[in-house]
Amino acid sequence: MIELPVRDPCDLCETASREDRWAIIDESEHTLTVINPWQFEVGQCCVITRRHVATLLDLSDQECEAVMLSARRVAEALVRTYRPLGILTFQNNGVYSGQETPHFHFHVVPRQKGSDWGIGPPQLATFDGAGRQRGTSHDPSGDAQRRERVQASARQLAETANLIRSNLPR
């Protein structure tokens, strides 16, 4: 059995139901694409399901298809906006995989050289110029400061979301 994180109320359900739509980049029948409030990488986005489900295993076939189509769509916009060296996509299922919110979300991240990724899949920070030397394990003692540093203001998030939205494929 996959152990899920506990967060009540669900912050992603609250995002999906807000009147204020500034953080939403794109939407479909089954998904919302939002800017991540923690900009570990400038332009980092998440595709979330409208329906509250916790993991990949809980998605319907229609939701699976919608998530991947939305992820591809925002990835295309991120390439146009930032010209990244790569696009990272990932999704965590359960606390032992790093899932912090019990609501399905699929990360779409433009990657640049010299990242200070920190929190996230630890293998990301081991390639040249990414901020951690190969063989060095993640030291979580700096995570709180890193999270504070990358927390974007509402104005920054709105500007970033608008920029990405303007580059969505038609």
Tab-separated table of C-alpha atoms in Angstrom:
chain	number	residue	atom	x	y	z
A	1	MET	CA	0.000	0.000	0.000
A	2	ILE	CA	1.360	3.416	-0.948
A	3	GLU	CA	1.580	5.733	2.049
A	4	LEU	CA	0.205	9.150	1.177
A	5	PRO	CA	1.096	12.516	2.661
A	6	VAL	CA	-1.569	14.210	4.754
A	7	ARG	CA	-2.552	17.767	3.947
A	8	ASP	CA	-6.000	19.037	4.850
A	9	PRO	CA	-7.278	21.074	3.201
A	10	CYS	CA	-5.689	20.100	-0.096
A	11	ASP	CA	-3.798	23.126	-1.420
A	12	LEU	CA	-4.162	21.949	-5.036
A	13	CYS	CA	-7.942	21.598	-4.711
A	14	GLU	CA	-7.972	25.130	-3.331
A	15	THR	CA	-5.913	26.323	-6.333
A	16	ALA	CA	-8.376	24.687	-8.718
A	17	SER	CA	-11.397	26.308	-7.055
A	18	ARG	CA	-10.052	29.868	-6.589
A	19	GLU	CA	-11.742	32.802	-8.242
A	20	ASP	CA	-8.344	34.422	-8.794
A	21	ARG	CA	-6.991	32.704	-11.917
A	22	TRP	CA	-3.573	34.403	-12.167
A	23	ALA	CA	-1.543	31.278	-11.466
A	24	ILE	CA	-3.317	29.149	-14.052
A	25	ILE	CA	-1.434	28.925	-17.342
A	26	ASP	CA	-3.735	26.556	-19.222
A	27	GLU	CA	-6.723	24.325	-18.599
A	28	SER	CA	-8.630	21.427	-20.085
A	29	GLU	CA	-11.649	19.410	-19.048
A	30	HIS	CA	-9.532	17.236	-16.731
A	31	THR	CA	-6.471	19.382	-15.917
A	32	LEU	CA	-5.135	22.737	-14.859
A	33	THR	CA	-1.575	23.770	-15.635
A	34	VAL	CA	-0.256	26.092	-12.944
A	35	ILE	CA	2.956	27.879	-12.138
A	36	ASN	CA	4.730	26.303	-9.196
A	37	PRO	CA	4.966	28.831	-6.319
A	38	TRP	CA	8.442	27.456	-5.582
A	39	GLN	CA	10.504	28.403	-8.614
A	40	PHE	CA	13.467	26.052	-8.145
A	41	GLU	CA	13.812	26.627	-11.885
A	42	VAL	CA	12.337	29.748	-13.486
A	43	GLY	CA	9.172	28.684	-15.272
A	44	GLN	CA	8.625	25.478	-13.286
A	45	CYS	CA	5.019	24.332	-13.807
A	46	CYS	CA	2.708	21.565	-12.640
A	47	VAL	CA	-0.175	19.904	-14.420
A	48	ILE	CA	-2.788	19.032	-11.802
A	49	THR	CA	-5.994	17.072	-12.098
A	50	ARG	CA	-9.279	18.848	-11.491
A	51	ARG	CA	-10.540	15.772	-9.683
A	52	HIS	CA	-8.933	15.114	-6.328
A	53	VAL	CA	-6.940	11.911	-6.782
A	54	ALA	CA	-3.699	11.141	-5.007
A	55	THR	CA	-1.535	9.133	-7.406
A	56	LEU	CA	-0.991	7.969	-10.961
A	57	LEU	CA	-2.722	4.729	-10.009
A	58	ASP	CA	-5.944	6.638	-9.282
A	59	LEU	CA	-6.251	8.408	-12.646
A	60	SER	CA	-8.843	7.479	-15.237
A	61	ASP	CA	-7.672	6.788	-18.787
A	62	GLN	CA	-9.077	10.168	-19.851
A	63	GLU	CA	-7.155	11.937	-17.082
A	64	CYS	CA	-3.918	10.147	-18.045
A	65	GLU	CA	-4.294	11.291	-21.629
A	66	ALA	CA	-5.193	14.847	-20.595
A	67	VAL	CA	-2.188	15.120	-18.253
A	68	MET	CA	0.282	14.111	-20.958
A	69	LEU	CA	-1.294	16.370	-23.580
A	70	SER	CA	-1.226	19.297	-21.129
A	71	ALA	CA	2.382	18.526	-20.170
A	72	ARG	CA	3.449	18.491	-23.816
A	73	ARG	CA	1.597	21.741	-24.456
A	74	VAL	CA	3.260	23.599	-21.574
A	75	ALA	CA	6.660	22.058	-22.449
A	76	GLU	CA	6.342	23.574	-25.920
A	77	ALA	CA	5.566	26.960	-24.330
A	78	LEU	CA	8.538	26.636	-21.957
A	79	VAL	CA	10.887	25.927	-24.875
A	80	ARG	CA	9.594	29.019	-26.688
A	81	THR	CA	9.810	31.148	-23.546
A	82	TYR	CA	13.134	30.108	-21.990
A	83	ARG	CA	15.060	28.104	-24.610
A	84	PRO	CA	16.103	25.605	-21.910
A	85	LEU	CA	18.824	22.996	-22.276
A	86	GLY	CA	16.257	20.334	-21.392
A	87	ILE	CA	12.751	19.738	-20.091
A	88	LEU	CA	12.408	17.657	-16.947
A	89	THR	CA	9.107	15.913	-16.229
A	90	PHE	CA	8.413	13.926	-13.094
A	91	GLN	CA	5.671	12.820	-10.759
A	92	ASN	CA	5.861	11.309	-7.249
A	93	ASN	CA	3.531	8.653	-5.824
A	94	GLY	CA	3.561	8.370	-2.034
A	95	VAL	CA	5.684	9.850	0.716
A	96	TYR	CA	8.554	7.453	0.026
A	97	SER	CA	8.888	8.895	-3.479
A	98	GLY	CA	8.883	12.475	-2.216
A	99	GLN	CA	5.184	13.303	-2.703
A	100	GLU	CA	4.249	16.174	-0.383
A	101	THR	CA	0.667	16.890	-1.465
A	102	PRO	CA	-1.924	14.092	-1.699
A	103	HIS	CA	-3.210	15.369	-5.069
A	104	PHE	CA	-1.830	14.180	-8.407
A	105	HIS	CA	0.500	16.703	-10.014
A	106	PHE	CA	2.975	16.290	-12.869
A	107	HIS	CA	5.993	18.599	-12.883
A	108	VAL	CA	7.209	20.190	-16.126
A	109	VAL	CA	10.478	22.017	-15.567
A	110	PRO	CA	12.730	23.937	-17.968
A	111	ARG	CA	16.317	23.019	-17.031
A	112	GLN	CA	19.291	25.334	-17.317
A	113	LYS	CA	22.962	24.795	-16.556
A	114	GLY	CA	24.034	25.703	-13.017
A	115	SER	CA	20.782	24.792	-11.298
A	116	ASP	CA	20.481	24.938	-7.537
A	117	TRP	CA	17.744	22.316	-7.610
A	118	GLY	CA	18.101	21.111	-4.055
A	119	ILE	CA	14.708	19.592	-3.261
A	120	GLY	CA	13.497	17.177	-5.898
A	121	PRO	CA	14.813	13.988	-7.399
A	122	PRO	CA	18.362	13.872	-5.991
A	123	GLN	CA	19.882	12.535	-9.210
A	124	LEU	CA	19.105	15.857	-10.908
A	125	ALA	CA	21.874	17.775	-9.233
A	126	THR	CA	24.690	15.383	-10.150
A	127	PHE	CA	25.414	16.356	-13.742
A	128	ASP	CA	28.145	18.906	-14.559
A	129	GLY	CA	27.245	22.440	-13.565
A	130	ALA	CA	24.071	21.470	-11.741
A	131	GLY	CA	25.212	22.399	-8.264
A	132	ARG	CA	26.273	19.135	-6.622
A	133	GLN	CA	29.294	16.952	-7.244
A	134	ARG	CA	28.665	13.379	-8.330
A	135	GLY	CA	28.644	11.005	-5.365
A	136	THR	CA	27.577	13.669	-2.879
A	137	SER	CA	24.329	12.810	-1.145
A	138	HIS	CA	21.617	15.407	-0.629
A	139	ASP	CA	21.991	17.325	2.639
A	140	PRO	CA	18.465	18.384	3.667
A	141	SER	CA	19.723	20.923	6.231
A	142	GLY	CA	19.584	23.713	3.628
A	143	ASP	CA	16.163	22.831	2.234
A	144	ALA	CA	14.207	25.322	4.354
A	145	GLN	CA	16.425	28.224	3.300
A	146	ARG	CA	16.334	27.067	-0.320
A	147	ARG	CA	12.524	26.891	-0.234
A	148	GLU	CA	12.376	30.395	1.197
A	149	ARG	CA	14.757	31.697	-1.480
A	150	VAL	CA	12.756	30.211	-4.353
A	151	GLN	CA	9.283	31.177	-3.053
A	152	ALA	CA	8.036	33.608	-5.692
A	153	SER	CA	5.758	36.558	-4.955
A	154	ALA	CA	2.230	36.710	-6.361
A	155	ARG	CA	3.371	39.412	-8.778
A	156	GLN	CA	6.346	37.310	-9.989
A	157	LEU	CA	4.128	34.257	-10.431
A	158	ALA	CA	1.534	36.250	-12.373
A	159	GLU	CA	4.200	37.693	-14.673
A	160	THR	CA	5.777	34.280	-15.242
A	161	ALA	CA	2.397	32.637	-15.873
A	162	ASN	CA	1.448	35.376	-18.356
A	163	LEU	CA	4.743	35.011	-20.202
A	164	ILE	CA	4.400	31.230	-20.500
A	165	ARG	CA	0.710	31.531	-21.426
A	166	SER	CA	1.609	33.922	-24.258
A	167	ASN	CA	3.821	31.185	-25.748
A	168	LEU	CA	1.320	28.303	-25.603
A	169	PRO	CA	0.823	26.609	-28.968
A	170	ARG	CA	-2.383	27.631	-30.715
